[in-house]
Coordinates of N, CA, C and O in Angstrom, one line a residue:
M1 N 10.5 5.2 2.5 CA 9.3 4.9 1.7 C 8.4 6.1 1.7 O 8.2 6.7 2.7
P2 N 7.9 6.4 0.5 CA 7.0 7.6 0.4 C 5.7 7.3 1.2 O 5.2 6.2 1.2
T3 N 5.2 8.4 1.9 CA 4.0 8.2 2.6 C 3.2 9.6 2.6 O 3.9 10.6 2.5
F4 N 1.9 9.5 2.6 CA 1.1 10.7 2.6 C 1.2 11.4 4.0 O 1.1 12.6 4.0
V5 N 1.4 10.7 5.0 CA 1.5 11.2 6.4 C 2.8 10.7 7.0 O 2.8 9.7 7.6
P6 N 3.9 11.5 6.8 CA 5.2 11.0 7.3 C 5.2 10.7 8.8 O 6.0 9.9 9.3
E7 N 4.4 11.4 9.6 CA 4.4 11.2 11.0 C 4.0 9.8 11.4 O 4.3 9.3 12.5
M8 N 3.2 9.1 10.5 CA 2.8 7.7 10.8 C 4.0 6.8 10.9 O 3.9 5.7 11.5
L9 N 5.1 7.1 10.2 CA 6.3 6.2 10.2 C 7.5 6.8 11.0 O 8.6 6.4 10.8
D10 N 7.2 7.8 11.9 CA 8.3 8.4 12.6 C 8.6 7.6 13.9 O 7.8 7.4 14.7
L11 N 9.9 7.1 13.9 CA 10.3 6.2 15.0 C 10.4 7.0 16.3 O 10.5 6.4 17.4
K12 N 10.5 8.3 16.3 CA 10.5 9.1 17.5 C 9.2 9.1 18.2 O 9.1 9.3 19.4
V13 N 8.1 8.9 17.4 CA 6.7 8.9 18.0 C 6.1 7.5 18.1 O 5.4 7.3 19.1
H14 N 6.4 6.6 17.2 CA 5.8 5.3 17.2 C 6.8 4.2 17.3 O 8.0 4.3 17.0
T15 N 6.3 3.1 17.8 CA 7.1 1.9 18.0 C 7.1 1.1 16.7 O 6.3 1.4 15.8
W16 N 8.0 0.1 16.6 CA 8.0 -0.7 15.4 C 6.7 -1.4 15.2 O 6.3 -1.6 14.0
E17 N 6.1 -1.8 16.3 CA 4.8 -2.6 16.2 C 3.7 -1.7 15.5 O 3.0 -2.1 14.7
E18 N 3.7 -0.4 16.0 CA 2.7 0.5 15.4 C 3.0 0.8 14.0 O 2.1 0.9 13.2
I19 N 4.3 0.9 13.6 CA 4.6 1.1 12.2 C 4.2 -0.1 11.4 O 3.7 0.0 10.3
A20 N 4.4 -1.3 11.9 CA 4.0 -2.5 11.2 C 2.5 -2.5 11.0 O 2.0 -2.9 9.9
G21 N 1.8 -2.1 12.0 CA 0.3 -2.0 11.9 C -0.1 -1.0 10.8 O -1.0 -1.3 10.0
A22 N 0.6 0.1 10.8 CA 0.2 1.2 9.8 C 0.6 0.6 8.4 O -0.2 0.9 7.4
M23 N 1.6 -0.1 8.3 CA 2.0 -0.7 7.0 C 0.9 -1.7 6.5 O 0.5 -1.7 5.3
C24 N 0.4 -2.5 7.4 CA -0.7 -3.5 7.1 C -1.9 -2.7 6.6 O -2.6 -3.1 5.7
Q25 N -2.3 -1.7 7.4 CA -3.4 -0.9 7.0 C -3.3 -0.3 5.6 O -4.2 -0.3 4.8
S26 N -2.1 0.2 5.4 CA -1.8 0.9 4.1 C -1.9 -0.2 2.9 O -2.5 0.1 1.9
E27 N -1.4 -1.4 3.2 CA -1.5 -2.4 2.2 C -3.0 -2.7 1.9 O -3.4 -2.9 0.7
V28 N -3.8 -2.8 2.9 CA -5.2 -3.2 2.7 C -5.9 -2.0 1.9 O -6.6 -2.3 1.0
V29 N -5.6 -0.8 2.3 CA -6.2 0.3 1.6 C -5.8 0.3 0.1 O -6.7 0.5 -0.8
H30 N -4.5 0.2 -0.2 CA -4.1 0.2 -1.6 C -4.6 -1.0 -2.3 O -4.9 -0.9 -3.5
S31 N -4.8 -2.2 -1.7 CA -5.4 -3.3 -2.3 C -6.8 -3.1 -2.7 O -7.3 -3.4 -3.8
I32 N -7.6 -2.4 -1.9 CA -8.9 -2.0 -2.2 C -9.0 -1.0 -3.3 O -9.8 -1.2 -4.2
I33 N -8.1 -0.1 -3.3 CA -8.0 0.9 -4.4 C -7.7 0.2 -5.7 O -8.2 0.6 -6.8
V34 N -6.8 -0.8 -5.7 CA -6.5 -1.5 -7.0 C -7.8 -2.1 -7.6 O -8.1 -2.0 -8.8
V35 N -8.7 -2.7 -6.7 CA -9.9 -3.2 -7.2 C -10.9 -2.1 -7.7 O -11.5 -2.2 -8.8
L36 N -10.9 -1.0 -7.0 CA -11.8 0.1 -7.3 C -11.3 0.8 -8.6 O -12.1 1.5 -9.2
C37 N -10.1 0.6 -9.0 CA -9.6 1.2 -10.2 C -10.3 0.7 -11.4 O -10.4 1.4 -12.5
F38 N -11.0 -0.4 -11.3 CA -11.7 -1.0 -12.5 C -13.2 -0.6 -12.5 O -13.9 -1.0 -13.4
V39 N -13.6 0.1 -11.5 CA -15.0 0.6 -11.5 C -15.4 1.4 -12.7 O -16.4 1.3 -13.3
P40 N -14.4 2.3 -13.1 CA -14.8 3.2 -14.3 C -15.0 2.4 -15.6 O -15.7 2.9 -16.5
V41 N -14.6 1.1 -15.6 CA -14.9 0.3 -16.8 C -16.4 0.2 -17.0 O -16.9 0.0 -18.1
L42 N -17.2 0.3 -15.9 CA -18.6 0.2 -16.0 C -19.2 1.4 -16.8 O -20.3 1.3 -17.3
A43 N -18.4 2.5 -16.8 CA -18.8 3.6 -17.6 C -18.9 3.3 -19.1 O -19.6 4.0 -19.9
T44 N -18.3 2.2 -19.5 CA -18.4 1.8 -20.9 C -19.9 1.5 -21.3 O -20.2 1.5 -22.5
L45 N -20.7 1.1 -20.3 CA -22.1 0.8 -20.6 C -22.8 2.1 -21.1 O -23.8 2.0 -21.8
I46 N -22.3 3.3 -20.6 CA -22.9 4.5 -21.0 C -22.3 5.1 -22.2 O -22.9 5.5 -23.2
W47 N -20.9 5.2 -22.2 CA -20.2 5.9 -23.3 C -19.6 4.9 -24.4 O -19.3 5.4 -25.4
G48 N -19.5 3.7 -24.0 CA -19.1 2.7 -25.0 C -17.6 2.8 -25.4 O -17.2 2.1 -26.4
T49 N -16.8 3.5 -24.7 CA -15.4 3.6 -25.1 C -14.6 2.6 -24.1 O -13.8 3.1 -23.3
F50 N -14.8 1.3 -24.3 CA -14.2 0.3 -23.5 C -12.7 0.5 -23.3 O -12.2 0.5 -22.2
W51 N -12.0 0.5 -24.4 CA -10.5 0.5 -24.3 C -9.9 1.7 -23.6 O -8.9 1.5 -22.9
V52 N -10.5 2.8 -23.7 CA -10.0 4.0 -23.0 C -10.1 3.8 -21.5 O -9.2 4.0 -20.8
F53 N -11.3 3.4 -21.1 CA -11.5 3.1 -19.6 C -10.7 1.9 -19.1 O -10.1 2.0 -18.0
F54 N -10.5 0.9 -19.9 CA -9.8 -0.3 -19.5 C -8.3 0.1 -19.4 O -7.7 -0.3 -18.4
I55 N -7.7 0.7 -20.3 CA -6.3 1.1 -20.3 C -6.0 2.0 -19.1 O -5.0 1.8 -18.4
T56 N -6.8 3.0 -18.9 CA -6.5 3.9 -17.8 C -6.7 3.2 -16.4 O -6.0 3.5 -15.5
S57 N -7.7 2.3 -16.4 CA -7.9 1.5 -15.2 C -6.7 0.6 -14.9 O -6.2 0.5 -13.7
V58 N -6.2 -0.1 -15.9 CA -5.0 -0.9 -15.7 C -3.8 -0.1 -15.3 O -3.0 -0.5 -14.4
L59 N -3.6 1.1 -15.9 CA -2.5 1.9 -15.5 C -2.6 2.4 -14.0 O -1.6 2.4 -13.3
A60 N -3.8 2.8 -13.7 CA -4.0 3.2 -12.3 C -3.8 2.1 -11.3 O -3.2 2.3 -10.2
A61 N -4.3 0.9 -11.7 CA -4.1 -0.3 -10.8 C -2.6 -0.6 -10.7 O -2.1 -1.0 -9.6
G62 N -1.9 -0.4 -11.8 CA -0.4 -0.7 -11.7 C 0.3 0.2 -10.8 O 1.2 -0.2 -10.0
V63 N -0.1 1.5 -10.8 CA 0.5 2.5 -9.9 C 0.2 2.1 -8.4 O 1.1 2.1 -7.5
E64 N -1.1 1.8 -8.1 CA -1.4 1.4 -6.8 C -0.8 0.1 -6.3 O -0.4 -0.1 -5.2
S65 N -0.6 -0.8 -7.3 CA 0.1 -2.1 -7.0 C 1.5 -1.9 -6.5 O 2.0 -2.7 -5.7
M66 N 2.1 -0.9 -7.0 CA 3.5 -0.6 -6.5 C 3.5 -0.4 -5.0 O 4.5 -0.8 -4.3
F67 N 2.5 0.3 -4.5 CA 2.5 0.6 -3.1 C 2.2 -0.7 -2.3 O 2.7 -0.8 -1.2
V68 N 1.4 -1.5 -2.8 CA 1.1 -2.8 -2.2 C 2.4 -3.6 -2.1 O 2.8 -4.2 -1.1
I69 N 3.1 -3.7 -3.2 CA 4.4 -4.4 -3.3 C 5.4 -3.8 -2.3 O 6.1 -4.6 -1.6
M70 N 5.5 -2.5 -2.2 CA 6.4 -1.9 -1.3 C 6.1 -2.3 0.2 O 7.0 -2.6 1.0
Q71 N 4.8 -2.3 0.5 CA 4.4 -2.7 1.9 C 4.8 -4.1 2.2 O 5.4 -4.4 3.2
R72 N 4.6 -5.0 1.2 CA 4.9 -6.4 1.4 C 6.4 -6.7 1.4 O 6.9 -7.5 2.1
Y73 N 7.1 -5.9 0.6 CA 8.6 -6.1 0.6 C 9.2 -5.6 1.9 O 10.2 -6.2 2.4
N74 N 8.7 -4.5 2.5 CA 9.3 -3.9 3.6 C 8.8 -4.5 5.0 O 9.5 -4.4 6.0
R75 N 7.7 -5.2 5.0 CA 7.2 -5.7 6.2 C 8.1 -6.7 6.9 O 8.3 -6.6 8.1
P76 N 8.7 -7.7 6.2 CA 9.7 -8.6 6.8 C 10.8 -7.8 7.5 O 11.3 -8.3 8.5
R77 N 11.2 -6.8 6.9 CA 12.3 -6.0 7.5 C 11.9 -5.4 8.8 O 12.7 -5.3 9.8
V78 N 10.7 -4.8 8.8 CA 10.2 -4.2 10.1 C 10.0 -5.3 11.1 O 10.3 -5.1 12.3
I79 N 9.5 -6.5 10.7 CA 9.3 -7.6 11.7 C 10.7 -8.0 12.3 O 10.8 -8.3 13.4
R80 N 11.7 -8.0 11.4 CA 13.1 -8.3 11.9 C 13.5 -7.3 12.9 O 14.2 -7.6 13.9
M81 N 13.2 -6.0 12.7 CA 13.5 -5.0 13.6 C 12.8 -5.1 15.0 O 13.3 -4.9 16.0
I82 N 11.5 -5.6 14.9 CA 10.7 -5.8 16.1 C 11.4 -7.0 16.9 O 11.6 -6.9 18.1
E83 N 11.8 -8.0 16.2 CA 12.4 -9.2 16.9 C 13.7 -8.8 17.5 O 14.1 -9.2 18.6
K84 N 14.5 -8.0 16.7 CA 15.8 -7.5 17.2 C 15.6 -6.7 18.5 O 16.4 -6.8 19.4
E85 N 14.6 -5.8 18.5 CA 14.4 -4.9 19.6 C 13.9 -5.8 20.8 O 14.4 -5.5 21.9
R86 N 13.1 -6.8 20.6 CA 12.7 -7.6 21.7 C 13.8 -8.4 22.3 O 13.9 -8.6 23.5
K87 N 14.7 -8.9 21.4 CA 15.9 -9.7 21.9 C 16.8 -8.8 22.7 O 17.4 -9.2 23.7
G88 N 16.9 -7.5 22.3 CA 17.8 -6.6 23.0 C 17.2 -6.2 24.4 O 18.0 -5.9 25.4
K89 N 15.9 -6.3 24.6 CA 15.3 -6.0 25.9 C 15.3 -7.2 26.8 O 15.2 -7.1 28.0
A90 N 15.4 -8.4 26.2 CA 15.3 -9.6 27.0 C 16.6 -10.0 27.7 O 17.6 -9.4 27.6

């Protein structure tokens, strides 16, 4: 999975639990960014070019949404790895 800081997801340094936590944090950050993508639409009050700001905001939110989806898609897999690791230690 692409990441800005690859060290955050390095299994040599972090446990599966820490990686799951980082994934949750990333999902929250990207979800906030999705909402903030629509702040530029407020600029239409000044410049009046609503569709330009709206279309670019929707596109930016779409890109950010992909990262939210990746986090949600991969989290169950990481949770399964945590459970598998715990069963192996028990």
